[in-house]
JSON list of C-alpha atoms in Angstrom, two decimals:
[
{"chain": "K", "resi": 350, "resn": "GLN", "atom": "CA", "xyz": [-14.31, 6.49, 9.63]},
{"chain": "K", "resi": 351, "resn": "VAL", "atom": "CA", "xyz": [-12.38, 6.76, 6.41]},
{"chain": "K", "resi": 352, "resn": "GLN", "atom": "CA", "xyz": [-12.57, 5.19, 3.17]},
{"chain": "K", "resi": 353, "resn": "LEU", "atom": "CA", "xyz": [-9.70, 4.70, 0.79]},
{"chain": "K", "resi": 354, "resn": "VAL", "atom": "CA", "xyz": [-10.16, 4.65, -2.66]},
{"chain": "K", "resi": 355, "resn": "GLU", "atom": "CA", "xyz": [-6.29, 3.10, -4.63]},
{"chain": "K", "resi": 356, "resn": "SER", "atom": "CA", "xyz": [-6.27, 4.01, -8.29]},
{"chain": "K", "resi": 357, "resn": "GLY", "atom": "CA", "xyz": [-3.04, 3.16, -10.56]},
{"chain": "K", "resi": 358, "resn": "GLY", "atom": "CA", "xyz": [-2.90, -0.79, -11.42]},
{"chain": "K", "resi": 359, "resn": "GLY", "atom": "CA", "xyz": [-3.02, -2.13, -14.69]},
{"chain": "K", "resi": 360, "resn": "LEU", "atom": "CA", "xyz": [-1.07, -4.26, -16.88]},
{"chain": "K", "resi": 361, "resn": "VAL", "atom": "CA", "xyz": [2.76, -3.43, -17.40]},
{"chain": "K", "resi": 362, "resn": "GLN", "atom": "CA", "xyz": [5.56, -5.87, -18.92]},
{"chain": "K", "resi": 363, "resn": "ALA", "atom": "CA", "xyz": [7.97, -7.24, -16.49]},
{"chain": "K", "resi": 364, "resn": "GLY", "atom": "CA", "xyz": [10.94, -4.95, -16.02]},
{"chain": "K", "resi": 365, "resn": "GLY", "atom": "CA", "xyz": [8.27, -1.54, -16.01]},
{"chain": "K", "resi": 366, "resn": "SER", "atom": "CA", "xyz": [6.94, 0.00, -13.53]},
{"chain": "K", "resi": 367, "resn": "LEU", "atom": "CA", "xyz": [3.33, 1.63, -12.13]},
{"chain": "K", "resi": 368, "resn": "ARG", "atom": "CA", "xyz": [2.76, 3.95, -9.07]},
{"chain": "K", "resi": 369, "resn": "LEU", "atom": "CA", "xyz": [0.05, 3.34, -6.82]},
{"chain": "K", "resi": 370, "resn": "SER", "atom": "CA", "xyz": [-2.09, 5.65, -5.37]},
{"chain": "K", "resi": 371, "resn": "CYS", "atom": "CA", "xyz": [-4.43, 5.82, -2.10]},
{"chain": "K", "resi": 372, "resn": "ALA", "atom": "CA", "xyz": [-6.79, 8.64, -1.00]},
{"chain": "K", "resi": 373, "resn": "ALA", "atom": "CA", "xyz": [-8.19, 8.88, 1.56]},
{"chain": "K", "resi": 374, "resn": "SER", "atom": "CA", "xyz": [-11.44, 10.59, 2.72]},
{"chain": "K", "resi": 375, "resn": "ARG", "atom": "CA", "xyz": [-11.19, 12.51, 5.99]},
{"chain": "K", "resi": 376, "resn": "ARG", "atom": "CA", "xyz": [-9.15, 16.20, 6.70]},
{"chain": "K", "resi": 377, "resn": "THR", "atom": "CA", "xyz": [-7.24, 14.04, 9.47]},
{"chain": "K", "resi": 378, "resn": "PHE", "atom": "CA", "xyz": [-4.68, 11.79, 7.58]},
{"chain": "K", "resi": 379, "resn": "THR", "atom": "CA", "xyz": [-2.09, 12.16, 9.80]},
{"chain": "K", "resi": 380, "resn": "ASN", "atom": "CA", "xyz": [-3.25, 10.39, 12.54]},
{"chain": "K", "resi": 381, "resn": "TYR", "atom": "CA", "xyz": [-3.19, 7.52, 10.56]},
{"chain": "K", "resi": 382, "resn": "ALA", "atom": "CA", "xyz": [-0.11, 5.22, 9.59]},
{"chain": "K", "resi": 383, "resn": "MET", "atom": "CA", "xyz": [-0.89, 4.00, 6.34]},
{"chain": "K", "resi": 384, "resn": "GLY", "atom": "CA", "xyz": [0.23, 0.33, 4.80]},
{"chain": "K", "resi": 385, "resn": "TRP", "atom": "CA", "xyz": [0.49, -1.42, 1.25]},
{"chain": "K", "resi": 386, "resn": "PHE", "atom": "CA", "xyz": [-0.72, -5.12, 1.13]},
{"chain": "K", "resi": 387, "resn": "ARG", "atom": "CA", "xyz": [-1.11, -7.62, -2.03]},
{"chain": "K", "resi": 388, "resn": "GLN", "atom": "CA", "xyz": [-3.25, -11.04, -2.86]},
{"chain": "K", "resi": 389, "resn": "ALA", "atom": "CA", "xyz": [-2.32, -13.19, -5.35]},
{"chain": "K", "resi": 390, "resn": "PRO", "atom": "CA", "xyz": [-4.39, -15.85, -6.55]},
{"chain": "K", "resi": 391, "resn": "GLY", "atom": "CA", "xyz": [-4.52, -18.78, -4.34]},
{"chain": "K", "resi": 392, "resn": "LYS", "atom": "CA", "xyz": [-2.70, -16.99, -1.98]},
{"chain": "K", "resi": 393, "resn": "GLU", "atom": "CA", "xyz": [-2.36, -14.98, 1.61]},
{"chain": "K", "resi": 394, "resn": "ARG", "atom": "CA", "xyz": [-3.14, -11.67, 1.43]},
{"chain": "K", "resi": 395, "resn": "GLU", "atom": "CA", "xyz": [0.78, -10.42, 2.77]},
{"chain": "K", "resi": 396, "resn": "PRO", "atom": "CA", "xyz": [2.29, -7.06, 3.31]},
{"chain": "K", "resi": 397, "resn": "VAL", "atom": "CA", "xyz": [4.06, -4.72, 0.85]},
{"chain": "K", "resi": 398, "resn": "ALA", "atom": "CA", "xyz": [5.34, -1.76, 2.50]},
{"chain": "K", "resi": 399, "resn": "ALA", "atom": "CA", "xyz": [4.36, 1.20, 4.85]},
{"chain": "K", "resi": 400, "resn": "ILE", "atom": "CA", "xyz": [4.23, 3.90, 6.59]},
{"chain": "K", "resi": 401, "resn": "SER", "atom": "CA", "xyz": [4.77, 6.26, 9.98]},
{"chain": "K", "resi": 402, "resn": "ARG", "atom": "CA", "xyz": [1.87, 9.03, 10.38]},
{"chain": "K", "resi": 403, "resn": "GLY", "atom": "CA", "xyz": [4.41, 11.21, 9.52]},
{"chain": "K", "resi": 404, "resn": "GLY", "atom": "CA", "xyz": [6.23, 9.73, 6.96]},
{"chain": "K", "resi": 405, "resn": "GLY", "atom": "CA", "xyz": [9.83, 9.38, 8.76]},
{"chain": "K", "resi": 406, "resn": "ASN", "atom": "CA", "xyz": [9.66, 5.76, 9.34]},
{"chain": "K", "resi": 407, "resn": "THR", "atom": "CA", "xyz": [9.20, 2.53, 7.08]},
{"chain": "K", "resi": 408, "resn": "PHE", "atom": "CA", "xyz": [8.50, -1.06, 6.24]},
{"chain": "K", "resi": 409, "resn": "TYR", "atom": "CA", "xyz": [9.06, -3.17, 3.24]},
{"chain": "K", "resi": 410, "resn": "THR", "atom": "CA", "xyz": [9.21, -6.84, 2.69]},
{"chain": "K", "resi": 411, "resn": "ASP", "atom": "CA", "xyz": [12.13, -8.21, 1.20]},
{"chain": "K", "resi": 412, "resn": "SER", "atom": "CA", "xyz": [10.74, -9.23, -1.81]},
{"chain": "K", "resi": 413, "resn": "VAL", "atom": "CA", "xyz": [10.09, -5.56, -2.98]},
{"chain": "K", "resi": 414, "resn": "LYS", "atom": "CA", "xyz": [13.22, -3.80, -1.48]},
{"chain": "K", "resi": 415, "resn": "GLY", "atom": "CA", "xyz": [14.76, -1.72, -3.72]},
{"chain": "K", "resi": 416, "resn": "ARG", "atom": "CA", "xyz": [12.11, -1.91, -5.76]},
{"chain": "K", "resi": 417, "resn": "PHE", "atom": "CA", "xyz": [9.38, -0.91, -4.66]},
{"chain": "K", "resi": 418, "resn": "THR", "atom": "CA", "xyz": [8.82, 2.78, -2.13]},
{"chain": "K", "resi": 419, "resn": "ILE", "atom": "CA", "xyz": [6.17, 3.97, -0.74]},
{"chain": "K", "resi": 420, "resn": "SER", "atom": "CA", "xyz": [5.29, 7.72, 0.40]},
{"chain": "K", "resi": 421, "resn": "ARG", "atom": "CA", "xyz": [2.61, 9.18, 1.62]},
{"chain": "K", "resi": 422, "resn": "ASP", "atom": "CA", "xyz": [1.57, 13.63, 0.82]},
{"chain": "K", "resi": 423, "resn": "ASN", "atom": "CA", "xyz": [-0.55, 14.34, 4.22]},
{"chain": "K", "resi": 424, "resn": "ALA", "atom": "CA", "xyz": [-0.97, 18.11, 2.53]},
{"chain": "K", "resi": 425, "resn": "LYS", "atom": "CA", "xyz": [-3.23, 15.64, -0.41]},
{"chain": "K", "resi": 426, "resn": "ASP", "atom": "CA", "xyz": [-4.33, 12.85, 2.34]},
{"chain": "K", "resi": 427, "resn": "THR", "atom": "CA", "xyz": [-2.76, 10.35, -0.33]},
{"chain": "K", "resi": 428, "resn": "VAL", "atom": "CA", "xyz": [-0.14, 7.18, -0.20]},
{"chain": "K", "resi": 429, "resn": "TYR", "atom": "CA", "xyz": [2.05, 6.19, -3.44]},
{"chain": "K", "resi": 430, "resn": "LEU", "atom": "CA", "xyz": [3.34, 3.16, -3.82]},
{"chain": "K", "resi": 431, "resn": "GLN", "atom": "CA", "xyz": [5.87, 3.31, -6.79]},
{"chain": "K", "resi": 432, "resn": "MET", "atom": "CA", "xyz": [6.88, -0.06, -8.19]},
{"chain": "K", "resi": 433, "resn": "ASN", "atom": "CA", "xyz": [9.54, 0.11, -10.29]},
{"chain": "K", "resi": 434, "resn": "SER", "atom": "CA", "xyz": [11.40, -3.11, -12.22]},
{"chain": "K", "resi": 435, "resn": "LEU", "atom": "CA", "xyz": [8.34, -5.02, -11.45]},
{"chain": "K", "resi": 436, "resn": "LYS", "atom": "CA", "xyz": [8.02, -8.68, -11.62]},
{"chain": "K", "resi": 437, "resn": "PRO", "atom": "CA", "xyz": [5.58, -11.68, -12.96]},
{"chain": "K", "resi": 438, "resn": "GLU", "atom": "CA", "xyz": [5.48, -12.60, -9.31]},
{"chain": "K", "resi": 439, "resn": "ASP", "atom": "CA", "xyz": [4.33, -8.86, -8.19]},
{"chain": "K", "resi": 440, "resn": "THR", "atom": "CA", "xyz": [1.10, -9.57, -9.75]},
{"chain": "K", "resi": 441, "resn": "ALA", "atom": "CA", "xyz": [-1.75, -9.60, -6.92]},
{"chain": "K", "resi": 442, "resn": "VAL", "atom": "CA", "xyz": [-4.41, -7.12, -5.57]},
{"chain": "K", "resi": 443, "resn": "TYR", "atom": "CA", "xyz": [-3.24, -4.72, -4.33]},
{"chain": "K", "resi": 444, "resn": "TYR", "atom": "CA", "xyz": [-4.42, -2.65, -1.31]},
{"chain": "K", "resi": 445, "resn": "CYS", "atom": "CA", "xyz": [-4.06, 0.12, 0.69]},
{"chain": "K", "resi": 446, "resn": "ALA", "atom": "CA", "xyz": [-4.82, 0.35, 4.44]},
{"chain": "K", "resi": 447, "resn": "ALA", "atom": "CA", "xyz": [-4.86, 2.78, 7.54]},
{"chain": "K", "resi": 448, "resn": "SER", "atom": "CA", "xyz": [-4.56, 2.22, 11.36]},
{"chain": "K", "resi": 449, "resn": "VAL", "atom": "CA", "xyz": [-4.95, 4.64, 13.69]},
{"chain": "K", "resi": 450, "resn": "ARG", "atom": "CA", "xyz": [-3.83, 2.62, 16.41]},
{"chain": "K", "resi": 451, "resn": "TYR", "atom": "CA", "xyz": [-0.19, 2.40, 15.62]},
{"chain": "K", "resi": 452, "resn": "ASN", "atom": "CA", "xyz": [2.55, 4.85, 14.34]},
{"chain": "K", "resi": 453, "resn": "LEU", "atom": "CA", "xyz": [4.12, 1.88, 12.06]},
{"chain": "K", "resi": 454, "resn": "GLY", "atom": "CA", "xyz": [2.13, -1.26, 11.29]},
{"chain": "K", "resi": 455, "resn": "ILE", "atom": "CA", "xyz": [3.08, -4.67, 9.43]},
{"chain": "K", "resi": 456, "resn": "GLU", "atom": "CA", "xyz": [0.57, -6.76, 9.83]},
{"chain": "K", "resi": 457, "resn": "SER", "atom": "CA", "xyz": [-2.75, -6.83, 8.73]},
{"chain": "K", "resi": 458, "resn": "ASP", "atom": "CA", "xyz": [-4.34, -7.16, 12.09]},
{"chain": "K", "resi": 459, "resn": "ALA", "atom": "CA", "xyz": [-2.96, -3.78, 12.72]},
{"chain": "K", "resi": 460, "resn": "TYR", "atom": "CA", "xyz": [-5.00, -1.93, 9.93]},
{"chain": "K", "resi": 461, "resn": "ASP", "atom": "CA", "xyz": [-8.69, -0.66, 10.72]},
{"chain": "K", "resi": 462, "resn": "TYR", "atom": "CA", "xyz": [-9.51, 0.06, 6.97]},
{"chain": "K", "resi": 463, "resn": "TRP", "atom": "CA", "xyz": [-9.45, -0.79, 3.79]},
{"chain": "K", "resi": 464, "resn": "GLY", "atom": "CA", "xyz": [-9.56, -0.11, 0.17]},
{"chain": "K", "resi": 465, "resn": "GLN", "atom": "CA", "xyz": [-11.50, -2.29, -2.48]},
{"chain": "K", "resi": 466, "resn": "GLY", "atom": "CA", "xyz": [-8.23, -2.85, -3.88]},
{"chain": "K", "resi": 467, "resn": "THR", "atom": "CA", "xyz": [-6.76, -2.29, -7.73]},
{"chain": "K", "resi": 468, "resn": "GLN", "atom": "CA", "xyz": [-5.22, -4.89, -9.81]},
{"chain": "K", "resi": 469, "resn": "VAL", "atom": "CA", "xyz": [-1.46, -4.96, -11.10]},
{"chain": "K", "resi": 470, "resn": "THR", "atom": "CA", "xyz": [-0.82, -7.72, -13.62]},
{"chain": "K", "resi": 471, "resn": "VAL", "atom": "CA", "xyz": [2.83, -7.83, -14.73]},
{"chain": "K", "resi": 472, "resn": "SER", "atom": "CA", "xyz": [3.26, -9.79, -17.79]},
{"chain": "K", "resi": 473, "resn": "SER", "atom": "CA", "xyz": [6.53, -11.89, -18.56]}
]
């Protein structure tokens, strides 16, 4: 089992940037594909970005393409989500997740472990 701890959320003005981090507890971090999801109030959780075990393959939902970048540092057991040009509609709780079953997971049912989430609020 792996524990995931997100950090880096906060309040930012539209157009600003934040970098989310997700630290994993296991040294077998390279066994996991990683993903970021978000859930806004009153909405379903949606995938934001994902990265394969080795980092060579990535996925982004259309609404964040060109603005968000997912990356991972396997030496630090950490995955990142760099968010630029933030918009009020990016406001949500952001969760990281780990998948042991897939090399690149997109939907939430591909993931086995979840963090507690970190709040991102973008003011207009």
